[in-house]
Coordinates of C-alpha atoms in Angstrom, one line a residue:
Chain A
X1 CA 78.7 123.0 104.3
X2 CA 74.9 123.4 105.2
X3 CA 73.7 121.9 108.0
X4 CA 70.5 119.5 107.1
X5 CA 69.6 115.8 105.4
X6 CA 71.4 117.1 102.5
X7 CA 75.1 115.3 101.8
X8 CA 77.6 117.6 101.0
X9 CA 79.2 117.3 97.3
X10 CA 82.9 117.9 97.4
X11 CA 84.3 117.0 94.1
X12 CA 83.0 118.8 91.4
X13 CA 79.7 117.4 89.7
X14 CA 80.1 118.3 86.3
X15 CA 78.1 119.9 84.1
X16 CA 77.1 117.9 81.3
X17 CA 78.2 120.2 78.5
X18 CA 80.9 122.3 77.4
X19 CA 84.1 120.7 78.4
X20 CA 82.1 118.0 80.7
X21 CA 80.1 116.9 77.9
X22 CA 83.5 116.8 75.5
X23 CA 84.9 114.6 78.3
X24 CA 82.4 112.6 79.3
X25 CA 82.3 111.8 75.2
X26 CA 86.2 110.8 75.6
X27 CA 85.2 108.5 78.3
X28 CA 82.8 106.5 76.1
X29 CA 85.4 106.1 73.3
X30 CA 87.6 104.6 75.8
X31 CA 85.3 102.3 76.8
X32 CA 84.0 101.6 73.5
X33 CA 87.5 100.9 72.3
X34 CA 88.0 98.5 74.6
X35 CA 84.6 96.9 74.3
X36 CA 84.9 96.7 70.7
X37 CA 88.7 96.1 70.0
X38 CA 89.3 94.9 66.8
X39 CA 86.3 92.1 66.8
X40 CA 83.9 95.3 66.1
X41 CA 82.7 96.0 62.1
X42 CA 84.1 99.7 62.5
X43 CA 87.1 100.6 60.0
X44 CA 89.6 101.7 62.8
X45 CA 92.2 103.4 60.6
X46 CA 89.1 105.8 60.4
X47 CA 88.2 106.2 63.7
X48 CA 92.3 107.0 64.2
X49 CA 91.5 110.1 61.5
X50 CA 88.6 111.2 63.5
X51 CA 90.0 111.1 66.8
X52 CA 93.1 113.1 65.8
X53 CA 91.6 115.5 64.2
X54 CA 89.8 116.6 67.2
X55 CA 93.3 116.4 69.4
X56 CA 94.7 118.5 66.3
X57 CA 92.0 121.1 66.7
X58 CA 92.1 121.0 70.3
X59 CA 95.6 121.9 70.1
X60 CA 95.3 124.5 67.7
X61 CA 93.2 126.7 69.8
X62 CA 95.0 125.8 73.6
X63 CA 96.7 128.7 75.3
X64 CA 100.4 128.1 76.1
X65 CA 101.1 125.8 78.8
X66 CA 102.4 128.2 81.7
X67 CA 98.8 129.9 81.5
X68 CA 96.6 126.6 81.2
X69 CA 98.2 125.6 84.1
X70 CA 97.8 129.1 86.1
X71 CA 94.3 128.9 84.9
X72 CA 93.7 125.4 85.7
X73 CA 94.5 125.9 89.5
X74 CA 92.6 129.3 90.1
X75 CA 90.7 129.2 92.4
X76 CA 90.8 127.4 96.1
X77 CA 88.2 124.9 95.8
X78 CA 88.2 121.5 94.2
X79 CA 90.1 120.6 91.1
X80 CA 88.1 120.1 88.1
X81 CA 90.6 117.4 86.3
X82 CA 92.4 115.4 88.4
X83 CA 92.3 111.6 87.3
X84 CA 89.8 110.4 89.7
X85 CA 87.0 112.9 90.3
X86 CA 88.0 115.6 87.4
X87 CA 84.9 115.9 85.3
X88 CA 87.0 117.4 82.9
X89 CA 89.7 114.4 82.7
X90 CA 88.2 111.6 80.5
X91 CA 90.9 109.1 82.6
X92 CA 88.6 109.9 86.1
X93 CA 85.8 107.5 86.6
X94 CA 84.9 110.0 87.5
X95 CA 84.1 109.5 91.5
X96 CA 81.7 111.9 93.1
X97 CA 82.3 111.9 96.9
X98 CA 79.9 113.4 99.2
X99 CA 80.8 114.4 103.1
X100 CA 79.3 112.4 105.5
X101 CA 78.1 113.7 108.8
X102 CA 80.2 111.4 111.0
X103 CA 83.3 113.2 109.2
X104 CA 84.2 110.0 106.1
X105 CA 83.5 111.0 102.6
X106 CA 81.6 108.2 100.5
X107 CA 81.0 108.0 96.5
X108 CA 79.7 105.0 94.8
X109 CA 80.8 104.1 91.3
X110 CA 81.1 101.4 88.9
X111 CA 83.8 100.7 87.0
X112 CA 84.2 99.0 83.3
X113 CA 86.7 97.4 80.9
X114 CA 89.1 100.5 81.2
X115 CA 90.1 99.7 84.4
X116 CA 90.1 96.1 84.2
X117 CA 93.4 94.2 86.0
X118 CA 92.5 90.3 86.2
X119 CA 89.6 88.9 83.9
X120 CA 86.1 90.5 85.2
X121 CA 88.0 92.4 88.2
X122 CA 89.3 96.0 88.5
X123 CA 92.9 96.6 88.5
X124 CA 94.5 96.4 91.7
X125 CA 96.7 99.7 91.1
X126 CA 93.1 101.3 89.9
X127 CA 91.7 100.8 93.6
X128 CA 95.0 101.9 94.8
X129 CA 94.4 105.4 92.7
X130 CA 90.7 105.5 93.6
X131 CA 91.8 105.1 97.2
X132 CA 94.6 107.5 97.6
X133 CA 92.4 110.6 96.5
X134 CA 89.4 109.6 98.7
X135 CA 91.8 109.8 101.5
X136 CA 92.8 113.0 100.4
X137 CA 89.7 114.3 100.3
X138 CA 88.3 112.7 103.3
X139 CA 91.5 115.1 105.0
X140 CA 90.5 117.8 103.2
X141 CA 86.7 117.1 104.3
X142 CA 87.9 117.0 108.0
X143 CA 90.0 120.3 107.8
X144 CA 93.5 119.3 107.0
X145 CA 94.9 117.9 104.3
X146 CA 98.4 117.3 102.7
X147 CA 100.3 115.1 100.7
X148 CA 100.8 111.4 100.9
X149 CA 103.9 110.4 102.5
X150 CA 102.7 106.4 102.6
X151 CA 100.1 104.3 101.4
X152 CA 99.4 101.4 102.7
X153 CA 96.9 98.8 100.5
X154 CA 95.1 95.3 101.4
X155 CA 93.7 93.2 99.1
X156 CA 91.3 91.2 100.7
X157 CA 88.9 89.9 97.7
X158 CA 89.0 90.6 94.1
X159 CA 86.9 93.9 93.5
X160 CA 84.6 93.2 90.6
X161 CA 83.8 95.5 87.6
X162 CA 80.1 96.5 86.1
X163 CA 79.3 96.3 89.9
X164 CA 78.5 99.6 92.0
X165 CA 81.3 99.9 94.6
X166 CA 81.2 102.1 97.5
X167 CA 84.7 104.0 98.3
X168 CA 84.8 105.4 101.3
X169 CA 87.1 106.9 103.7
X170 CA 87.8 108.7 107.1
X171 CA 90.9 110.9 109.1
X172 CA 92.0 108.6 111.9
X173 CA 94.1 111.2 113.4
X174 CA 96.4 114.3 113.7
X175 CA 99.6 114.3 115.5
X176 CA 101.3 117.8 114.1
X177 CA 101.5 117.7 110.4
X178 CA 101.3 114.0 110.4
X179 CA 98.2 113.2 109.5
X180 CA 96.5 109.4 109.3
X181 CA 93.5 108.7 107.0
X182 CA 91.5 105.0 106.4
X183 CA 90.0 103.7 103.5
X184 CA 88.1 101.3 101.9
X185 CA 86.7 99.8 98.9
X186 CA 83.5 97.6 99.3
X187 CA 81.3 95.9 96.8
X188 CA 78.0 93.7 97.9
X189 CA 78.7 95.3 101.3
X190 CA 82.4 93.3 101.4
X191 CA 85.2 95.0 101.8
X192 CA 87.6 94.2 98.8
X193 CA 90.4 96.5 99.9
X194 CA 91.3 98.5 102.4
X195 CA 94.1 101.4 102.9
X196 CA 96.1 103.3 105.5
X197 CA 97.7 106.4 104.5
X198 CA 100.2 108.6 106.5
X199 CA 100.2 112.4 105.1
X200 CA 101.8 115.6 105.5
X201 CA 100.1 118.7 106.0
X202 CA 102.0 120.6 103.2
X203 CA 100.8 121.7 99.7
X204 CA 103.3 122.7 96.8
X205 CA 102.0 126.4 95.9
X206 CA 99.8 126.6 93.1
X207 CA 101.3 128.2 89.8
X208 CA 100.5 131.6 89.1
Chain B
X1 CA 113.6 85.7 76.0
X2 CA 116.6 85.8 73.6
X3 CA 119.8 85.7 74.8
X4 CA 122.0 88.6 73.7
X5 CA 122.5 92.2 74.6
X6 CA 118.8 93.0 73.3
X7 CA 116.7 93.7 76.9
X8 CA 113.2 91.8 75.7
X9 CA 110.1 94.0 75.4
X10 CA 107.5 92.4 78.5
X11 CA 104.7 94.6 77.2
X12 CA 103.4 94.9 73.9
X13 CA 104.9 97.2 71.9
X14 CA 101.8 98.6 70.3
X15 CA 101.3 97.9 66.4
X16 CA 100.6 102.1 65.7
X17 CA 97.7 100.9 63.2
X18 CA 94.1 99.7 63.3
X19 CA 92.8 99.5 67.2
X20 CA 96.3 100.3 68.4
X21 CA 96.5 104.0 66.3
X22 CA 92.8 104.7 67.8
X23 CA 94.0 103.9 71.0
X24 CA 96.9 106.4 70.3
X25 CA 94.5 109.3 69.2
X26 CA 92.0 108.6 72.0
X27 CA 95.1 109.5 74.2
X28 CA 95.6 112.5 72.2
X29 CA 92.1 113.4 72.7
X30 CA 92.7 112.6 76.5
X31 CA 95.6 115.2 77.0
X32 CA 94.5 117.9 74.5
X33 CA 91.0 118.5 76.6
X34 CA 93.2 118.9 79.5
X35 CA 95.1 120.9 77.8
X36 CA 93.0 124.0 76.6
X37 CA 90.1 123.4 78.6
X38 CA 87.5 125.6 78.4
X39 CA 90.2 128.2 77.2
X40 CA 90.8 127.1 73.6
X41 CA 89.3 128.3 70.2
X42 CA 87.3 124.6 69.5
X43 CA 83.4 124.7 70.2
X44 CA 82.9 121.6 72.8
X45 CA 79.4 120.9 72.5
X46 CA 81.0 119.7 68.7
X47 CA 83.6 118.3 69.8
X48 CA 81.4 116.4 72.5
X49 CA 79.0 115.3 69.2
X50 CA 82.0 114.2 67.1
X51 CA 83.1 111.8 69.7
X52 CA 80.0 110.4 70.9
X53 CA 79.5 109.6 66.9
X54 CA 82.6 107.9 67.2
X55 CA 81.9 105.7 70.0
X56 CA 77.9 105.1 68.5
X57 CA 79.9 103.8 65.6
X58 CA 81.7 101.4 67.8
X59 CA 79.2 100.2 69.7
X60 CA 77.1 99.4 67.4
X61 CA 79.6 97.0 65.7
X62 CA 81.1 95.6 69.3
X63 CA 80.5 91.8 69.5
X64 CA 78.7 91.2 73.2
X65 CA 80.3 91.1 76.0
X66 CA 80.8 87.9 77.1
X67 CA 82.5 87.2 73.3
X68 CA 84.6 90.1 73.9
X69 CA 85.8 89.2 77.2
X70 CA 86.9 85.6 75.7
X71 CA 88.7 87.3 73.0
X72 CA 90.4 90.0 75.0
X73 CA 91.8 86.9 77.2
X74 CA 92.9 84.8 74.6
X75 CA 96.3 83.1 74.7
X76 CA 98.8 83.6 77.9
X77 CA 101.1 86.5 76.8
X78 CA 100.9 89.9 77.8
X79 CA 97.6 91.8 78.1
X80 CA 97.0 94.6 75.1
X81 CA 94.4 95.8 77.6
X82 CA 95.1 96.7 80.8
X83 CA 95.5 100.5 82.1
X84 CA 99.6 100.6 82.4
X85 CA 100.9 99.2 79.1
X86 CA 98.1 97.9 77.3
X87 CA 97.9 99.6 73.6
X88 CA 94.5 99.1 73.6
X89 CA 93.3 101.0 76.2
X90 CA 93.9 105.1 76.3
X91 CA 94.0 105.6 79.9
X92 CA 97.4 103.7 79.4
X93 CA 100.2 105.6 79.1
X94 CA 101.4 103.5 78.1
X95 CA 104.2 102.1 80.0
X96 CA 106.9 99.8 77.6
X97 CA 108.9 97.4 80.4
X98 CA 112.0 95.1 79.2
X99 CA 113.4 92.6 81.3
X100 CA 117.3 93.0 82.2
X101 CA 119.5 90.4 82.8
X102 CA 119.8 90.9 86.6
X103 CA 116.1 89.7 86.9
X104 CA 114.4 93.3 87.1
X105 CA 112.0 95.5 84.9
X106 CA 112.1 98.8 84.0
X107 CA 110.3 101.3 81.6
X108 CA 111.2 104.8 80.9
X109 CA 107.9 107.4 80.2
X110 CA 107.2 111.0 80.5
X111 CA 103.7 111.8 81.7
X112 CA 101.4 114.6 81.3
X113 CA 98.2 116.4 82.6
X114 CA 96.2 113.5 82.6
X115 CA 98.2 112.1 85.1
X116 CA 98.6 115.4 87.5
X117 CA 98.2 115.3 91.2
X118 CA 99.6 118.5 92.7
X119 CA 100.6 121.3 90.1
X120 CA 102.8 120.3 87.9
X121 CA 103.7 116.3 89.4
X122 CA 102.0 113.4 89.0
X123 CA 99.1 111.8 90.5
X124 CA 100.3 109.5 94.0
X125 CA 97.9 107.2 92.8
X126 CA 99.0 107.6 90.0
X127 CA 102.4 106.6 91.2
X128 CA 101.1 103.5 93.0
X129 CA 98.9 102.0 89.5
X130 CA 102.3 102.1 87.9
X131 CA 104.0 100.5 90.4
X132 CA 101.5 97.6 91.2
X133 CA 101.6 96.3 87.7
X134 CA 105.2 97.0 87.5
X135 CA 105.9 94.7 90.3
X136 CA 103.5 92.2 88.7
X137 CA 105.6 92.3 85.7
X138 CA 108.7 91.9 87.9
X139 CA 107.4 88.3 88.9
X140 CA 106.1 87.5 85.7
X141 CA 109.8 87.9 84.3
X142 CA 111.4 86.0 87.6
X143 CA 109.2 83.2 86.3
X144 CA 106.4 83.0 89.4
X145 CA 103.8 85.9 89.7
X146 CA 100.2 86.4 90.9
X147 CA 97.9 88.6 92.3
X148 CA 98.8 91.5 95.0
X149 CA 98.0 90.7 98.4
X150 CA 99.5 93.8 99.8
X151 CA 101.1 97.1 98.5
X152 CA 103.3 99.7 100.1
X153 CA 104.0 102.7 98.7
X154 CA 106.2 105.5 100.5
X155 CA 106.6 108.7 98.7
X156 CA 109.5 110.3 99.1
X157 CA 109.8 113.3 97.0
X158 CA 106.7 114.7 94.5
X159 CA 106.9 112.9 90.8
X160 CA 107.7 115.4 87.8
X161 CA 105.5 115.3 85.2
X162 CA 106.8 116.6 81.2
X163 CA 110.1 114.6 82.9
X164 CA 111.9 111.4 81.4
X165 CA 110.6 109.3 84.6
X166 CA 112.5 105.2 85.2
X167 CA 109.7 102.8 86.7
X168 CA 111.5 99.5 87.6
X169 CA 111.0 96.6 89.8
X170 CA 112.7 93.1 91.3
X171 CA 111.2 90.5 92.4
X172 CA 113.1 89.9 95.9
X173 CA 111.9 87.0 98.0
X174 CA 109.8 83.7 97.1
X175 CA 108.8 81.5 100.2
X176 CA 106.2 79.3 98.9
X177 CA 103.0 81.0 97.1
X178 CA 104.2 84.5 98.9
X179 CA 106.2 86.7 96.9
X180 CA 108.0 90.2 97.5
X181 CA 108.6 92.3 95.2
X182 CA 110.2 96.0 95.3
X183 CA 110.5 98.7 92.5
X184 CA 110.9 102.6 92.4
X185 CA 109.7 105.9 89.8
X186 CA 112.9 107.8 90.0
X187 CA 113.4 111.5 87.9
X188 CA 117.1 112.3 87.2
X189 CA 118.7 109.8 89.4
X190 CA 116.5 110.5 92.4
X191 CA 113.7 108.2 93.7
X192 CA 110.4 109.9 93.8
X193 CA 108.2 107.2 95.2
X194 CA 108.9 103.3 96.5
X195 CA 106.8 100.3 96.6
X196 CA 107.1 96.8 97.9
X197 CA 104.1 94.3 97.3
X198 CA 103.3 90.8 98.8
X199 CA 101.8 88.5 96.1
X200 CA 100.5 85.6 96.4
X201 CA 100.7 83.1 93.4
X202 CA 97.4 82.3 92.2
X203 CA 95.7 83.7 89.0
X204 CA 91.4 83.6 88.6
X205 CA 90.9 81.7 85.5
X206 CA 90.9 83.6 82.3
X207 CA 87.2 83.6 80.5
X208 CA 86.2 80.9 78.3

């Protein structure tokens, strides 16, 4: 952390080639897929051929799974493919949250047809999974962290798609290990939903 | 629903051709970049190009979006879209739920790296988008559902991932528009994670 106007990044930015760039490419044939469907003039038996065949070379060259996962986990800093700010996991948005002086993390994002629950409206399990990791890392940001024990979530409006939304979150308090964290998700400067976790201060150990 | 000892598919079943098998192989594509990373034998700058030629393709043949939302809506059966079971979309697992004839839901899936939370077990959130739209099924199939007011999620042991997991869900209570709703993800007999929602029953209008 430096001191300073500057906001602290603590997800992973991404790098915008390599394995960032293959992802980021996977997110827009998600997208596209689902802005397309069928209704597009694409032959999608083709697309089907073209897609595998990257999975089949993918696979060809992966190390074994023990090791990926060993390798995956080095480190002590921020994960690089979790499904919410993972740059390298085309299911994350992905969310870049930023530390905040008064101790909440924030990150704005928009979200499209992939995460769509009602017509025009995100999903409400998709703010649910937005929300639960922005709590983590709001924990982690304040200097303790764990695992969710529960989650609470209020729906208060509909939270609308192609719209930026800011998700933000805050530690409420310690008692022990118990730890309480407070979220929210906020579009037009409305809340849409809000969250109350309760977590644990205890991490599974990291493979090795 | 069909009377019988068949348990009726709620979800669709996915065709495994056209958009459905590109859907499929964008999920490959999903899991394999998790899975060898920046460890594996494929160059990712062409891997990045051969998808983003894929999703040029389809954008350029994707009718606009106000025509695709219409489209995507049509009819009042199950969704082929949304980010649980719909085939359409990759970030899906997707998840298959048939109603039982005590009134509940229930899916069996395994999931993988795309779904990780701590080292080796799935995502809370994760968890939690399951569960929201597994309840929601829940009411669709007790014949009154709507939109989640509130959800609860308590997490009671960490989620498996590679594992057979059951995701199932009741509807419990209906006093008015307000409906309860509980369901569980269990691993070999043991729940992992339990929700109960408050719906209300009201749905926005579906585009036109």
């Amino acid at each position: 952390m430096t001191a300073g106007t500057e906001q602290p990044e603590l997800t992973s930015p991404g790098t915008g080639t390599g394995i960032d760039a293959a992802a980021d490419a996977a997110r827009r044939v998600i997208e596209s897929l689902l802005r397309s469907g069928d209704r597009g003039g694409t032959d999608l038996d083709t697309v089907a051929d073209r897609l595998n065949a990257v999975a089949d070379d993918l696979d060809r060259g992966a190390p074994d799974l023990a090791a990926r996962m060993v390798h995956m986990w080095r480190g002590d800093g921020v994960t690089r493919h979790d499904p919410v700010t993972g740059p390298e996991n085309a299911i994350a948005p992905p969310l870049h949250l930023t530390g905040c002086e008064d101790g909440s993390v924030e990150a704005t994002v928009e979200l499209g047809l992939a995460h769509q629950g009602p017509p025009g409206y995100v999903h409400g399990g998709m703010s649910a999974l937005l929300l639960d990791h922005t709590l983590g890392v709001a924990n982690h940001w304040a200097g303790l962290s764990g695992m969710t024990a529960e989650l609470t979530l209020r729906y208060l409006r509909p939270t609308p798609l192609f719209t930026p939304l800011t998700v933000a979150a805050h530690q409420v308090s310690v008692d022990g290990r118990r730890i309480r964290t407070s979220g929210s998700i906020s579009a037009d400067g409305r809340e849409c939903v809000r969250a109350e976790g309760l977590f644990v201060a205890t991490h599974p150990a990291r493979p090795r």
